[in-house]
């Protein structure tokens, strides 16, 4: 009977040592820990890259509009609310049809901006709230992803259990 008990006890100890029971805290190498961390941040890193791209595109489009607004020529033309286009009689005598769908204007007149003599390239300013929302969204989501990535790399996150008291420590 004593021999059977010892064999059973040895089998259980071996199972614990193999990694399926209490006291099976196998130490991971630095390379394995880095691989686990990179696997954990793959999606947040992709989202962060996308948000950086959205921020840079928004900045580019906003700067283009500001350059035309401050350095260009402004002309006010009649507009029917709800239409996607408006007619613009240029100083050279030609009539141009300009897409104004991004204006969101409900007035009877709309202001178009053009650079030098590029009448066909006349634009209407984008709705005032679009750029701040894009900035806030890209900075907010991108900042959250950057914070998550920082926390993954600066937190051990691998707890091992002490045999004596059953508590976990990092």
mmCIF file of N, CA, C and O in Angstrom, residues 25-118:
data_model
loop_
_atom_site.group_PDB
_atom_site.id
_atom_site.type_symbol
_atom_site.label_atom_id
_atom_site.label_comp_id
_atom_site.label_asym_id
_atom_site.label_seq_id
_atom_site.Cartn_x
_atom_site.Cartn_y
_atom_site.Cartn_z
ATOM 1 N N UNK A 25 5.251 27.326 -12.402
ATOM 2 C CA UNK A 25 5.575 28.637 -12.955
ATOM 3 C C UNK A 25 6.852 28.531 -13.785
ATOM 4 O O UNK A 25 7.945 28.682 -13.272
ATOM 5 N N UNK A 26 6.676 28.255 -15.067
ATOM 6 C CA UNK A 26 7.818 28.169 -15.970
ATOM 7 C C UNK A 26 8.257 29.580 -16.311
ATOM 8 O O UNK A 26 7.454 30.436 -16.639
ATOM 9 N N UNK A 27 9.527 29.835 -16.248
ATOM 10 C CA UNK A 27 10.074 31.151 -16.535
ATOM 11 C C UNK A 27 10.225 31.292 -18.054
ATOM 12 O O UNK A 27 10.830 30.447 -18.694
ATOM 13 N N UNK A 28 9.659 32.368 -18.621
ATOM 14 C CA UNK A 28 9.765 32.621 -20.051
ATOM 15 C C UNK A 28 11.050 33.392 -20.340
ATOM 16 O O UNK A 28 11.466 34.241 -19.564
ATOM 17 N N UNK A 29 11.626 33.113 -21.485
ATOM 18 C CA UNK A 29 12.819 33.860 -21.886
ATOM 19 C C UNK A 29 12.406 35.252 -22.360
ATOM 20 O O UNK A 29 11.240 35.513 -22.657
ATOM 21 N N UNK A 30 13.374 36.154 -22.453
ATOM 22 C CA UNK A 30 13.082 37.514 -22.909
ATOM 23 C C UNK A 30 12.537 37.519 -24.323
ATOM 24 O O UNK A 30 11.670 38.308 -24.670
ATOM 25 N N UNK A 31 13.047 36.636 -25.157
ATOM 26 C CA UNK A 31 12.585 36.554 -26.542
ATOM 27 C C UNK A 31 11.116 36.117 -26.599
ATOM 28 O O UNK A 31 10.336 36.663 -27.378
ATOM 29 N N UNK A 32 10.743 35.151 -25.752
ATOM 30 C CA UNK A 32 9.348 34.695 -25.723
ATOM 31 C C UNK A 32 8.423 35.789 -25.196
ATOM 32 O O UNK A 32 7.317 35.978 -25.713
ATOM 33 N N UNK A 33 8.884 36.528 -24.200
ATOM 34 C CA UNK A 33 8.072 37.618 -23.651
ATOM 35 C C UNK A 33 7.877 38.712 -24.701
ATOM 36 O O UNK A 33 6.767 39.217 -24.883
ATOM 37 N N UNK A 34 8.934 39.073 -25.414
ATOM 38 C CA UNK A 34 8.809 40.087 -26.470
ATOM 39 C C UNK A 34 7.852 39.630 -27.565
ATOM 40 O O UNK A 34 7.052 40.411 -28.069
ATOM 41 N N UNK A 35 7.912 38.353 -27.928
ATOM 42 C CA UNK A 35 7.010 37.828 -28.960
ATOM 43 C C UNK A 35 5.558 37.901 -28.491
ATOM 44 O O UNK A 35 4.668 38.289 -29.255
ATOM 45 N N UNK A 36 5.313 37.561 -27.233
ATOM 46 C CA UNK A 36 3.958 37.655 -26.694
ATOM 47 C C UNK A 36 3.468 39.102 -26.683
ATOM 48 O O UNK A 36 2.310 39.375 -26.999
ATOM 49 N N UNK A 37 4.342 40.015 -26.322
ATOM 50 C CA UNK A 37 3.949 41.427 -26.295
ATOM 51 C C UNK A 37 3.655 41.948 -27.702
ATOM 52 O O UNK A 37 2.689 42.679 -27.906
ATOM 53 N N UNK A 38 4.465 41.577 -28.683
ATOM 54 C CA UNK A 38 4.204 42.019 -30.053
ATOM 55 C C UNK A 38 2.920 41.415 -30.603
ATOM 56 O O UNK A 38 2.194 42.062 -31.351
ATOM 57 N N UNK A 39 2.630 40.181 -30.223
ATOM 58 C CA UNK A 39 1.365 39.578 -30.635
ATOM 59 C C UNK A 39 0.183 40.320 -30.030
ATOM 60 O O UNK A 39 -0.864 40.458 -30.657
ATOM 61 N N UNK A 40 0.357 40.812 -28.800
ATOM 62 C CA UNK A 40 -0.714 41.512 -28.116
ATOM 63 C C UNK A 40 -0.981 42.904 -28.696
ATOM 64 O O UNK A 40 -2.112 43.388 -28.652
ATOM 65 N N UNK A 41 0.033 43.552 -29.257
ATOM 66 C CA UNK A 41 -0.152 44.925 -29.745
ATOM 67 C C UNK A 41 -0.312 45.012 -31.255
ATOM 68 O O UNK A 41 -0.342 46.110 -31.797
ATOM 69 N N UNK A 42 -0.455 43.904 -31.940
ATOM 70 C CA UNK A 42 -0.548 43.943 -33.404
ATOM 71 C C UNK A 42 -1.733 44.790 -33.879
ATOM 72 O O UNK A 42 -1.564 45.693 -34.707
ATOM 73 N N UNK A 43 -2.923 44.540 -33.376
ATOM 74 C CA UNK A 43 -4.109 45.304 -33.795
ATOM 75 C C UNK A 43 -4.047 46.763 -33.319
ATOM 76 O O UNK A 43 -4.314 47.670 -34.112
ATOM 77 N N UNK A 44 -3.703 47.036 -32.046
ATOM 78 C CA UNK A 44 -3.587 48.447 -31.645
ATOM 79 C C UNK A 44 -2.550 49.215 -32.453
ATOM 80 O O UNK A 44 -2.733 50.404 -32.729
ATOM 81 N N UNK A 45 -1.473 48.562 -32.860
ATOM 82 C CA UNK A 45 -0.460 49.228 -33.674
ATOM 83 C C UNK A 45 -1.012 49.569 -35.060
ATOM 84 O O UNK A 45 -0.754 50.653 -35.594
ATOM 85 N N UNK A 46 -1.817 48.676 -35.618
ATOM 86 C CA UNK A 46 -2.458 48.938 -36.906
ATOM 87 C C UNK A 46 -3.441 50.106 -36.798
ATOM 88 O O UNK A 46 -3.462 50.997 -37.654
ATOM 89 N N UNK A 47 -4.231 50.119 -35.725
ATOM 90 C CA UNK A 47 -5.187 51.213 -35.516
ATOM 91 C C UNK A 47 -4.443 52.533 -35.304
ATOM 92 O O UNK A 47 -4.858 53.572 -35.827
ATOM 93 N N UNK A 48 -3.340 52.504 -34.556
ATOM 94 C CA UNK A 48 -2.541 53.711 -34.341
ATOM 95 C C UNK A 48 -2.001 54.252 -35.662
ATOM 96 O O UNK A 48 -2.056 55.457 -35.914
ATOM 97 N N UNK A 49 -1.503 53.376 -36.516
ATOM 98 C CA UNK A 49 -1.019 53.816 -37.830
ATOM 99 C C UNK A 49 -2.127 54.435 -38.668
ATOM 100 O O UNK A 49 -1.922 55.451 -39.338
ATOM 101 N N UNK A 50 -3.313 53.839 -38.621
ATOM 102 C CA UNK A 50 -4.456 54.380 -39.356
ATOM 103 C C UNK A 50 -4.842 55.758 -38.821
ATOM 104 O O UNK A 50 -5.123 56.681 -39.594
ATOM 105 N N UNK A 51 -4.843 55.927 -37.507
ATOM 106 C CA UNK A 51 -5.203 57.219 -36.906
ATOM 107 C C UNK A 51 -4.156 58.290 -37.216
ATOM 108 O O UNK A 51 -4.505 59.455 -37.406
ATOM 109 N N UNK A 52 -2.898 57.922 -37.275
ATOM 110 C CA UNK A 52 -1.868 58.883 -37.681
ATOM 111 C C UNK A 52 -2.104 59.315 -39.116
ATOM 112 O O UNK A 52 -1.997 60.497 -39.457
ATOM 113 N N UNK A 53 -2.463 58.367 -39.985
ATOM 114 C CA UNK A 53 -2.779 58.696 -41.373
ATOM 115 C C UNK A 53 -3.991 59.617 -41.479
ATOM 116 O O UNK A 53 -3.986 60.581 -42.260
ATOM 117 N N UNK A 54 -5.041 59.336 -40.697
ATOM 118 C CA UNK A 54 -6.238 60.194 -40.701
ATOM 119 C C UNK A 54 -5.875 61.601 -40.230
ATOM 120 O O UNK A 54 -6.317 62.589 -40.820
ATOM 121 N N UNK A 55 -5.057 61.698 -39.186
ATOM 122 C CA UNK A 55 -4.653 63.014 -38.681
ATOM 123 C C UNK A 55 -3.873 63.792 -39.738
ATOM 124 O O UNK A 55 -4.137 64.970 -39.975
ATOM 125 N N UNK A 56 -2.906 63.138 -40.391
ATOM 126 C CA UNK A 56 -2.100 63.824 -41.402
ATOM 127 C C UNK A 56 -2.926 64.223 -42.616
ATOM 128 O O UNK A 56 -2.743 65.317 -43.166
ATOM 129 N N UNK A 57 -3.852 63.368 -43.053
ATOM 130 C CA UNK A 57 -4.721 63.715 -44.174
ATOM 131 C C UNK A 57 -5.626 64.889 -43.816
ATOM 132 O O UNK A 57 -5.799 65.813 -44.621
ATOM 133 N N UNK A 58 -6.184 64.882 -42.622
ATOM 134 C CA UNK A 58 -7.032 65.987 -42.176
ATOM 135 C C UNK A 58 -6.237 67.291 -42.122
ATOM 136 O O UNK A 58 -6.718 68.341 -42.557
ATOM 137 N N UNK A 59 -5.032 67.209 -41.600
ATOM 138 C CA UNK A 59 -4.179 68.397 -41.531
ATOM 139 C C UNK A 59 -3.872 68.935 -42.928
ATOM 140 O O UNK A 59 -3.948 70.143 -43.173
ATOM 141 N N UNK A 60 -3.573 68.033 -43.863
ATOM 142 C CA UNK A 60 -3.279 68.445 -45.246
ATOM 143 C C UNK A 60 -4.489 69.135 -45.886
ATOM 144 O O UNK A 60 -4.354 70.220 -46.475
ATOM 145 N N UNK A 61 -5.649 68.530 -45.773
ATOM 146 C CA UNK A 61 -6.852 69.116 -46.371
ATOM 147 C C UNK A 61 -7.211 70.453 -45.713
ATOM 148 O O UNK A 61 -7.628 71.398 -46.389
ATOM 149 N N UNK A 62 -7.054 70.533 -44.417
ATOM 150 C CA UNK A 62 -7.370 71.769 -43.708
ATOM 151 C C UNK A 62 -6.422 72.896 -44.116
ATOM 152 O O UNK A 62 -6.844 74.034 -44.343
ATOM 153 N N UNK A 63 -5.128 72.582 -44.224
ATOM 154 C CA UNK A 63 -4.168 73.600 -44.652
ATOM 155 C C UNK A 63 -4.430 74.071 -46.072
ATOM 156 O O UNK A 63 -4.295 75.267 -46.372
ATOM 157 N N UNK A 64 -4.811 73.152 -46.963
ATOM 158 C CA UNK A 64 -5.153 73.558 -48.334
ATOM 159 C C UNK A 64 -6.314 74.543 -48.337
ATOM 160 O O UNK A 64 -6.280 75.553 -49.042
ATOM 161 N N UNK A 65 -7.343 74.245 -47.544
ATOM 162 C CA UNK A 65 -8.491 75.158 -47.489
ATOM 163 C C UNK A 65 -8.105 76.503 -46.877
ATOM 164 O O UNK A 65 -8.570 77.545 -47.329
ATOM 165 N N UNK A 66 -7.278 76.495 -45.849
ATOM 166 C CA UNK A 66 -6.876 77.756 -45.227
ATOM 167 C C UNK A 66 -6.038 78.618 -46.167
ATOM 168 O O UNK A 66 -6.167 79.839 -46.184
ATOM 169 N N UNK A 67 -5.190 77.985 -46.970
ATOM 170 C CA UNK A 67 -4.389 78.740 -47.937
ATOM 171 C C UNK A 67 -5.291 79.416 -48.959
ATOM 172 O O UNK A 67 -5.130 80.598 -49.276
ATOM 173 N N UNK A 68 -6.271 78.675 -49.475
ATOM 174 C CA UNK A 68 -7.195 79.262 -50.454
ATOM 175 C C UNK A 68 -8.038 80.347 -49.787
ATOM 176 O O UNK A 68 -8.324 81.382 -50.393
ATOM 177 N N UNK A 69 -8.416 80.135 -48.536
ATOM 178 C CA UNK A 69 -9.254 81.108 -47.823
ATOM 179 C C UNK A 69 -8.511 82.428 -47.617
ATOM 180 O O UNK A 69 -9.071 83.504 -47.837
ATOM 181 N N UNK A 70 -7.250 82.354 -47.186
ATOM 182 C CA UNK A 70 -6.520 83.575 -46.863
ATOM 183 C C UNK A 70 -5.825 84.210 -48.064
ATOM 184 O O UNK A 70 -5.667 85.421 -48.111
ATOM 185 N N UNK A 71 -5.384 83.427 -49.033
ATOM 186 C CA UNK A 71 -4.651 83.988 -50.177
ATOM 187 C C UNK A 71 -5.479 84.063 -51.446
ATOM 188 O O UNK A 71 -5.041 84.653 -52.421
ATOM 189 N N UNK A 72 -6.646 83.455 -51.435
ATOM 190 C CA UNK A 72 -7.457 83.418 -52.642
ATOM 191 C C UNK A 72 -8.433 84.579 -52.736
ATOM 192 O O UNK A 72 -8.462 85.474 -51.897
ATOM 193 N N UNK A 73 -9.247 84.524 -53.779
ATOM 194 C CA UNK A 73 -10.264 85.541 -54.020
ATOM 195 C C UNK A 73 -11.621 84.950 -53.663
ATOM 196 O O UNK A 73 -11.919 83.806 -54.008
ATOM 197 N N UNK A 74 -12.434 85.726 -52.985
ATOM 198 C CA UNK A 74 -13.761 85.277 -52.582
ATOM 199 C C UNK A 74 -14.809 85.930 -53.467
ATOM 200 O O UNK A 74 -14.698 87.099 -53.822
ATOM 201 N N UNK A 75 -15.812 85.145 -53.834
ATOM 202 C CA UNK A 75 -16.930 85.660 -54.613
ATOM 203 C C UNK A 75 -18.209 85.027 -54.057
ATOM 204 O O UNK A 75 -18.245 83.846 -53.743
ATOM 205 N N UNK A 76 -19.244 85.840 -53.922
ATOM 206 C CA UNK A 76 -20.524 85.353 -53.432
ATOM 207 C C UNK A 76 -21.460 85.159 -54.615
ATOM 208 O O UNK A 76 -21.631 86.056 -55.441
ATOM 209 N N UNK A 77 -22.042 83.960 -54.683
ATOM 210 C CA UNK A 77 -22.924 83.617 -55.806
ATOM 211 C C UNK A 77 -24.272 83.162 -55.258
ATOM 212 O O UNK A 77 -24.357 82.686 -54.124
ATOM 213 N N UNK A 78 -25.344 83.269 -56.059
ATOM 214 C CA UNK A 78 -26.655 82.789 -55.612
ATOM 215 C C UNK A 78 -26.650 81.258 -55.503
ATOM 216 O O UNK A 78 -25.961 80.567 -56.247
ATOM 217 N N UNK A 79 -27.447 80.755 -54.555
ATOM 218 C CA UNK A 79 -27.460 79.318 -54.284
ATOM 219 C C UNK A 79 -28.851 78.892 -53.861
ATOM 220 O O UNK A 79 -29.506 79.582 -53.070
ATOM 221 N N UNK A 80 -29.308 77.769 -54.390
ATOM 222 C CA UNK A 80 -30.575 77.187 -53.970
ATOM 223 C C UNK A 80 -30.277 76.133 -52.906
ATOM 224 O O UNK A 80 -29.593 75.151 -53.199
ATOM 225 N N UNK A 81 -30.750 76.313 -51.680
ATOM 226 C CA UNK A 81 -30.449 75.351 -50.623
ATOM 227 C C UNK A 81 -30.878 73.935 -51.017
ATOM 228 O O UNK A 81 -31.953 73.719 -51.552
ATOM 229 N N UNK A 82 -29.987 72.998 -50.797
ATOM 230 C CA UNK A 82 -30.255 71.603 -51.138
ATOM 231 C C UNK A 82 -29.604 71.166 -52.438
ATOM 232 O O UNK A 82 -29.488 69.969 -52.700
ATOM 233 N N UNK A 83 -29.179 72.092 -53.278
ATOM 234 C CA UNK A 83 -28.516 71.736 -54.535
ATOM 235 C C UNK A 83 -27.071 71.320 -54.261
ATOM 236 O O UNK A 83 -26.442 71.799 -53.321
ATOM 237 N N UNK A 84 -26.556 70.451 -55.123
ATOM 238 C CA UNK A 84 -25.159 70.032 -54.994
ATOM 239 C C UNK A 84 -24.222 70.897 -55.822
ATOM 240 O O UNK A 84 -23.012 70.823 -55.658
ATOM 241 N N UNK A 85 -24.771 71.679 -56.738
ATOM 242 C CA UNK A 85 -23.940 72.519 -57.595
ATOM 243 C C UNK A 85 -24.489 73.938 -57.626
ATOM 244 O O UNK A 85 -25.645 74.183 -57.297
ATOM 245 N N UNK A 86 -23.623 74.838 -58.052
ATOM 246 C CA UNK A 86 -24.035 76.223 -58.254
ATOM 247 C C UNK A 86 -23.306 76.759 -59.479
ATOM 248 O O UNK A 86 -22.252 76.240 -59.854
ATOM 249 N N UNK A 87 -23.873 77.780 -60.083
ATOM 250 C CA UNK A 87 -23.253 78.394 -61.261
ATOM 251 C C UNK A 87 -22.446 79.602 -60.842
ATOM 252 O O UNK A 87 -22.849 80.367 -59.970
ATOM 253 N N UNK A 88 -21.305 79.739 -61.504
ATOM 254 C CA UNK A 88 -20.380 80.817 -61.155
ATOM 255 C C UNK A 88 -19.964 81.517 -62.439
ATOM 256 O O UNK A 88 -19.384 80.906 -63.326
ATOM 257 N N UNK A 89 -20.298 82.796 -62.573
ATOM 258 C CA UNK A 89 -19.890 83.596 -63.718
ATOM 259 C C UNK A 89 -18.541 84.230 -63.398
ATOM 260 O O UNK A 89 -18.437 85.129 -62.563
ATOM 261 N N UNK A 90 -17.511 83.752 -64.060
ATOM 262 C CA UNK A 90 -16.145 84.209 -63.788
ATOM 263 C C UNK A 90 -15.899 85.574 -64.433
ATOM 264 O O UNK A 90 -16.590 85.964 -65.375
ATOM 265 N N UNK A 91 -14.885 86.291 -63.966
ATOM 266 C CA UNK A 91 -14.560 87.598 -64.551
ATOM 267 C C UNK A 91 -14.114 87.499 -66.015
ATOM 268 O O UNK A 91 -14.186 88.491 -66.736
ATOM 269 N N UNK A 92 -13.701 86.335 -66.467
ATOM 270 C CA UNK A 92 -13.282 86.202 -67.867
ATOM 271 C C UNK A 92 -14.470 85.980 -68.802
ATOM 272 O O UNK A 92 -14.296 85.797 -69.999
ATOM 273 N N UNK A 93 -15.700 85.966 -68.277
ATOM 274 C CA UNK A 93 -16.891 85.845 -69.100
ATOM 275 C C UNK A 93 -17.425 84.434 -69.215
ATOM 276 O O UNK A 93 -18.513 84.229 -69.753
ATOM 277 N N UNK A 94 -16.720 83.445 -68.746
ATOM 278 C CA UNK A 94 -17.191 82.050 -68.806
ATOM 279 C C UNK A 94 -18.054 81.729 -67.597
ATOM 280 O O UNK A 94 -17.949 82.350 -66.551
ATOM 281 N N UNK A 95 -18.907 80.733 -67.764
ATOM 282 C CA UNK A 95 -19.757 80.264 -66.669
ATOM 283 C C UNK A 95 -19.275 78.877 -66.258
ATOM 284 O O UNK A 95 -19.106 77.990 -67.086
ATOM 285 N N UNK A 96 -19.070 78.695 -64.980
ATOM 286 C CA UNK A 96 -18.587 77.428 -64.443
ATOM 287 C C UNK A 96 -19.628 76.848 -63.488
ATOM 288 O O UNK A 96 -20.331 77.585 -62.797
ATOM 289 N N UNK A 97 -19.717 75.520 -63.481
ATOM 290 C CA UNK A 97 -20.584 74.830 -62.533
ATOM 291 C C UNK A 97 -19.676 74.231 -61.463
ATOM 292 O O UNK A 97 -18.810 73.414 -61.763
ATOM 293 N N UNK A 98 -19.892 74.618 -60.226
ATOM 294 C CA UNK A 98 -19.028 74.236 -59.108
ATOM 295 C C UNK A 98 -19.790 73.317 -58.164
ATOM 296 O O UNK A 98 -20.947 73.586 -57.811
ATOM 297 N N UNK A 99 -19.133 72.239 -57.741
ATOM 298 C CA UNK A 99 -19.705 71.307 -56.771
ATOM 299 C C UNK A 99 -19.608 71.929 -55.378
ATOM 300 O O UNK A 99 -18.528 72.246 -54.904
ATOM 301 N N UNK A 100 -20.753 72.087 -54.714
ATOM 302 C CA UNK A 100 -20.789 72.681 -53.378
ATOM 303 C C UNK A 100 -21.471 71.742 -52.380
ATOM 304 O O UNK A 100 -22.019 72.178 -51.374
ATOM 305 N N UNK A 101 -21.394 70.443 -52.609
ATOM 306 C CA UNK A 101 -22.092 69.483 -51.751
ATOM 307 C C UNK A 101 -21.530 69.447 -50.332
ATOM 308 O O UNK A 101 -22.234 69.096 -49.402
ATOM 309 N N UNK A 102 -20.271 69.807 -50.146
ATOM 310 C CA UNK A 102 -19.683 69.758 -48.800
ATOM 311 C C UNK A 102 -19.952 71.015 -47.982
ATOM 312 O O UNK A 102 -19.505 71.114 -46.858
ATOM 313 N N UNK A 103 -20.709 71.953 -48.518
ATOM 314 C CA UNK A 103 -20.929 73.218 -47.820
ATOM 315 C C UNK A 103 -21.917 73.083 -46.666
ATOM 316 O O UNK A 103 -21.713 73.649 -45.608
ATOM 317 N N UNK A 104 -22.992 72.351 -46.866
ATOM 318 C CA UNK A 104 -23.998 72.240 -45.817
ATOM 319 C C UNK A 104 -24.663 73.570 -45.509
ATOM 320 O O UNK A 104 -25.031 73.831 -44.379
ATOM 321 N N UNK A 105 -24.840 74.400 -46.520
ATOM 322 C CA UNK A 105 -25.356 75.757 -46.335
ATOM 323 C C UNK A 105 -26.862 75.781 -46.591
ATOM 324 O O UNK A 105 -27.359 75.122 -47.492
ATOM 325 N N UNK A 106 -27.580 76.562 -45.795
ATOM 326 C CA UNK A 106 -29.022 76.698 -45.968
ATOM 327 C C UNK A 106 -29.398 78.134 -46.324
ATOM 328 O O UNK A 106 -30.529 78.542 -46.181
ATOM 329 N N UNK A 107 -28.436 78.913 -46.789
ATOM 330 C CA UNK A 107 -28.677 80.311 -47.134
ATOM 331 C C UNK A 107 -28.947 80.448 -48.630
ATOM 332 O O UNK A 107 -28.773 79.514 -49.392
ATOM 333 N N UNK A 108 -29.339 81.631 -49.043
ATOM 334 C CA UNK A 108 -29.627 81.916 -50.442
ATOM 335 C C UNK A 108 -28.365 82.241 -51.226
ATOM 336 O O UNK A 108 -28.374 82.256 -52.448
ATOM 337 N N UNK A 109 -27.265 82.526 -50.523
ATOM 338 C CA UNK A 109 -25.999 82.841 -51.173
ATOM 339 C C UNK A 109 -24.905 81.982 -50.561
ATOM 340 O O UNK A 109 -24.993 81.565 -49.411
ATOM 341 N N UNK A 110 -23.880 81.754 -51.366
ATOM 342 C CA UNK A 110 -22.753 80.957 -50.900
ATOM 343 C C UNK A 110 -21.465 81.618 -51.379
ATOM 344 O O UNK A 110 -21.444 82.244 -52.446
ATOM 345 N N UNK A 111 -20.409 81.496 -50.585
ATOM 346 C CA UNK A 111 -19.138 82.126 -50.935
ATOM 347 C C UNK A 111 -18.182 81.084 -51.486
ATOM 348 O O UNK A 111 -17.952 80.044 -50.858
ATOM 349 N N UNK A 112 -17.646 81.350 -52.663
ATOM 350 C CA UNK A 112 -16.655 80.475 -53.300
ATOM 351 C C UNK A 112 -15.297 81.152 -53.233
ATOM 352 O O UNK A 112 -15.184 82.375 -53.269
ATOM 353 N N UNK A 113 -14.256 80.340 -53.151
ATOM 354 C CA UNK A 113 -12.881 80.843 -53.080
ATOM 355 C C UNK A 113 -12.072 80.216 -54.202
ATOM 356 O O UNK A 113 -12.184 79.017 -54.453
ATOM 357 N N UNK A 114 -11.272 81.027 -54.870
ATOM 358 C CA UNK A 114 -10.402 80.498 -55.931
ATOM 359 C C UNK A 114 -9.068 81.220 -55.890
ATOM 360 O O UNK A 114 -8.952 82.330 -55.390
ATOM 361 N N UNK A 115 -8.052 80.540 -56.418
ATOM 362 C CA UNK A 115 -6.695 81.107 -56.454
ATOM 363 C C UNK A 115 -6.447 81.692 -57.842
ATOM 364 O O UNK A 115 -6.748 81.046 -58.852
ATOM 365 N N UNK A 116 -5.895 82.874 -57.902
ATOM 366 C CA UNK A 116 -5.508 83.577 -59.121
ATOM 367 C C UNK A 116 -6.605 83.488 -60.173
ATOM 368 O O UNK A 116 -7.681 84.002 -59.976
ATOM 369 N N UNK A 117 -6.350 82.809 -61.305
ATOM 370 C CA UNK A 117 -7.370 82.724 -62.351
ATOM 371 C C UNK A 117 -7.840 81.286 -62.553
ATOM 372 O O UNK A 117 -8.282 80.916 -63.631
ATOM 373 N N UNK A 118 -7.774 80.479 -61.522
ATOM 374 C CA UNK A 118 -8.245 79.091 -61.578
ATOM 375 C C UNK A 118 -9.721 79.061 -61.176
ATOM 376 O O UNK A 118 -10.082 78.624 -60.099
#
